Structure formats: structure tokens, C-alpha cells
Amino acid sequence: MKALHLSLIAAAGALVCVTATAQTTIKIGYATSPQSHYGVGSTVFCDEVEKRTSGRYKCQQFANSALGGEREMIEAVQLGTLDVVNTSTGPVGNFVPEVNIVDIPFLFRDYDHARKVMDGAIGDELRAKFPAKGLIALGWTENGFRHITNSKRSIVKPEDARGLKIRTMQNKVHIEAFQSIGIQPTPMAFPELFTALQQGTVDGQENPIPVILSAKFAQVQKNLSLTGHVYSPALLLMSPAVWNKLSDADKKAFTEAAKAGGAAQRKKVNDDEQSGIDELRKAGMNVVTTVDGNAFRAAMTPVWADFAKQFGADNIRRIQDVK
Ligand code: EAX
């Protein structure tokens, strides 16, 4: 009787041990706060992963660039020292050059157009380019349309921005486009940006409203011009070291979770755009809503000819033709 009792206890113990050890922690990093669009998207992704894998996988989140800038985090995912990053496409072109096509200024008409392109055949084709570069593109999330802020003056026309030192992401399309209208682009990793603005190392920067809000740039920037000059997609990138160990069912679970995270992140971008302008005005920013978009497009026409050479005029037109 005693022996049976002991073997039952041992069996129960073994069961607990098996279940306890079966849970795998997925480390995920992103640039902004847990309350930001990236935080919301990453949290929904993580909750869905845990739910769809019956708790066999759970996330540990590293917000606010705790693991370094986006480029650094992408390298870490490639190396397998980080499992997942939720990153803008800004620095992604340094790893998968074809992706830079979506960072061409004034390529997208509005959010509806941009989201249709990213969720359609073109977005799928771009995602398929990542495995060859040691990265798994789980799904598209979103950063938003980018606007220029600066500490010097209101920007309505391109000539108002001429000569300003503007921080850019490490993205050669953005750098080339800004140079073409007389701005001095200063590529810099995001974690260094707030201090650079505070110390006047750069005059300004450009980011979507959700980032300007969550990074509290109103504390170090006086002027915001709603240029909407670039649509900034984002995506969840996973390390092949994790992906290759997943069962087909779990691969499906992670991909579906990424879709849910992307939808939640886009909704947060919509909400921030809805309420953000008033919030930034209340925080003391001079918000210019009368930016001459046509003048900016016209000023960037010469550089567009170069982008057509780089990415193929047909590829660009294919994106523009998406309805
Ligand atoms: O993705 O670097 C940037 O300006 C990005 O917009 C930011 O890291 C969020």
C-alpha cells in the first residue's frame, strides 16, 4: 500500500515537473513605452501566443529600447540572442534592401491604401524575402505616417526646412530624400534621439504622432508640421532559431498572433492620431496643419526618378495602383 502511495506521489511530481518545464519564454523588444502603439501591439501578440499555444509559450517584453535601437535588436534576432522584435521598417533595409521601397516619401495616399498594400500580395512578397537574411517576418504591424518636428521655426513649405539638421532613421531612402530638399539628415538610433534634441545636437526629427506622444518630444521640440511625408510600416521579426523549433501548429499560432497584434497596433495608431494633436498642443507645441504637401511632393520629384531606378518604376507603380 505504502509503495503504491509513493509511486503515485512520484508520478504526480513528474507530471508537475513536465508541465512546468514545458513553458518557453519568448523575449520581445521594441523602441517605445508599454502604453504606446508598439506596446499595445506586442502585448496583444503575446497574449494571443500564450492563448493559442495553451500557455506553452509566454513573452517577456523589453520596452523603451531597453535592448538597444531597432537596428541593434534586428541584429540580435538574426544572431538568436533576441527572439522577437517589433520594429519599424526604418533600419530593415540594411538587412533586406527590397523593403526600402515602402519607405519612399509620398508613396502611399493614406492609411487605407498603405494597409491594403502591406496586407496584400506585395506585403507577402516582401515578407518572403526575409528568411534568406536570417529573419522570419511573422506579420506587419504599424508605426504610422511621419511628421517633422523642430525647435527652430514653423515648416509649411520645403524651403522652410532648408538647412535644418533633422535626425533620420538609419534609412538611405529617407536620407536621400531629405538631402534632395536641402535638409541636413543626421541618421541616429532612436535611443539617442531625446538627448540629441535636448542638447540641440540636431534641430529636429520626424516621427508618427504615436511616437512623438510616447517619447514626450513636446518637452524638447516647439514645432510640429503635419507633413505626412512617409508612411512607416512596422513588423514582428522572429529569430529562425526559435521558428525552426516550432511545430506547424505553433507556427500557425505565432503567425495568427502577429496578425492580431498588428490589428491592435493599427487601432492604437488611429486612436493616437485622433487625440494626439490636441494633447501635443496642450503640451505647448505649435502644430502646423497647413503644410503645403504639393510643394513637398514637387520638391522631391527629382529624387523619385532615382528611386525608380533603384526599385523599378513598375514596382512603384504597382504599389500606387493598389485601390
Ligand atoms: O519605430 O527610429 C524611429 O524614429 C522609429 O520611428 C522608432 O524607433 C519607432
Short mmCIF file of N, CA, C and O and ligand atoms in Angstrom, two decimals, residues 31 38 70 88 143 146 167 169 190 207 211, ligand 1:
data_model
loop_
_atom_site.label_atom_id
_atom_site.label_comp_id
_atom_site.label_asym_id
_atom_site.label_seq_id
_atom_site.Cartn_x
_atom_site.Cartn_y
_atom_site.Cartn_z
N ALA A 31 10.84 49.75 -29.35
CA ALA A 31 11.50 51.04 -29.08
C ALA A 31 10.79 51.94 -28.08
O ALA A 31 11.43 52.75 -27.41
N TYR A 38 3.39 50.35 -30.07
CA TYR A 38 4.22 49.13 -30.10
C TYR A 38 3.93 48.26 -28.88
O TYR A 38 3.93 47.03 -28.96
N GLU A 70 16.54 49.87 -32.87
CA GLU A 70 15.88 48.85 -33.69
C GLU A 70 16.90 48.06 -34.52
O GLU A 70 16.81 46.84 -34.63
N SER A 88 10.03 49.21 -36.70
CA SER A 88 9.64 49.91 -37.93
C SER A 88 10.48 49.35 -39.07
O SER A 88 11.50 48.70 -38.85
N ASN A 143 3.74 51.75 -37.62
CA ASN A 143 4.29 52.90 -36.88
C ASN A 143 3.45 54.13 -37.16
O ASN A 143 2.99 54.82 -36.25
N ARG A 146 4.70 59.75 -40.90
CA ARG A 146 5.71 60.53 -40.18
C ARG A 146 5.56 62.03 -40.46
O ARG A 146 5.20 62.43 -41.58
N ARG A 167 17.21 64.70 -37.52
CA ARG A 167 17.56 63.30 -37.28
C ARG A 167 16.69 62.41 -38.13
O ARG A 167 15.48 62.62 -38.22
N MET A 169 16.06 58.08 -39.34
CA MET A 169 16.40 56.70 -39.03
C MET A 169 17.59 56.29 -39.91
O MET A 169 17.99 57.03 -40.82
N PHE A 190 17.31 55.47 -32.36
CA PHE A 190 16.23 56.12 -31.61
C PHE A 190 16.58 56.39 -30.14
O PHE A 190 16.26 57.47 -29.62
N ASN A 207 8.74 61.72 -36.97
CA ASN A 207 8.15 60.50 -36.45
C ASN A 207 6.63 60.59 -36.51
O ASN A 207 6.09 61.68 -36.66
N VAL A 211 4.60 58.05 -31.74
CA VAL A 211 5.97 58.07 -31.21
C VAL A 211 6.24 59.42 -30.55
O VAL A 211 6.82 59.49 -29.46
O1 EAX B 1 9.81 52.61 -34.60
O2 EAX B 1 13.54 55.33 -35.02
C1 EAX B 1 12.45 55.83 -35.23
O3 EAX B 1 12.27 57.03 -35.47
C2 EAX B 1 11.24 54.92 -35.20
O4 EAX B 1 10.10 55.56 -35.67
C3 EAX B 1 11.04 54.47 -33.78
O5 EAX B 1 12.15 53.73 -33.43
C4 EAX B 1 9.81 53.61 -33.67
#
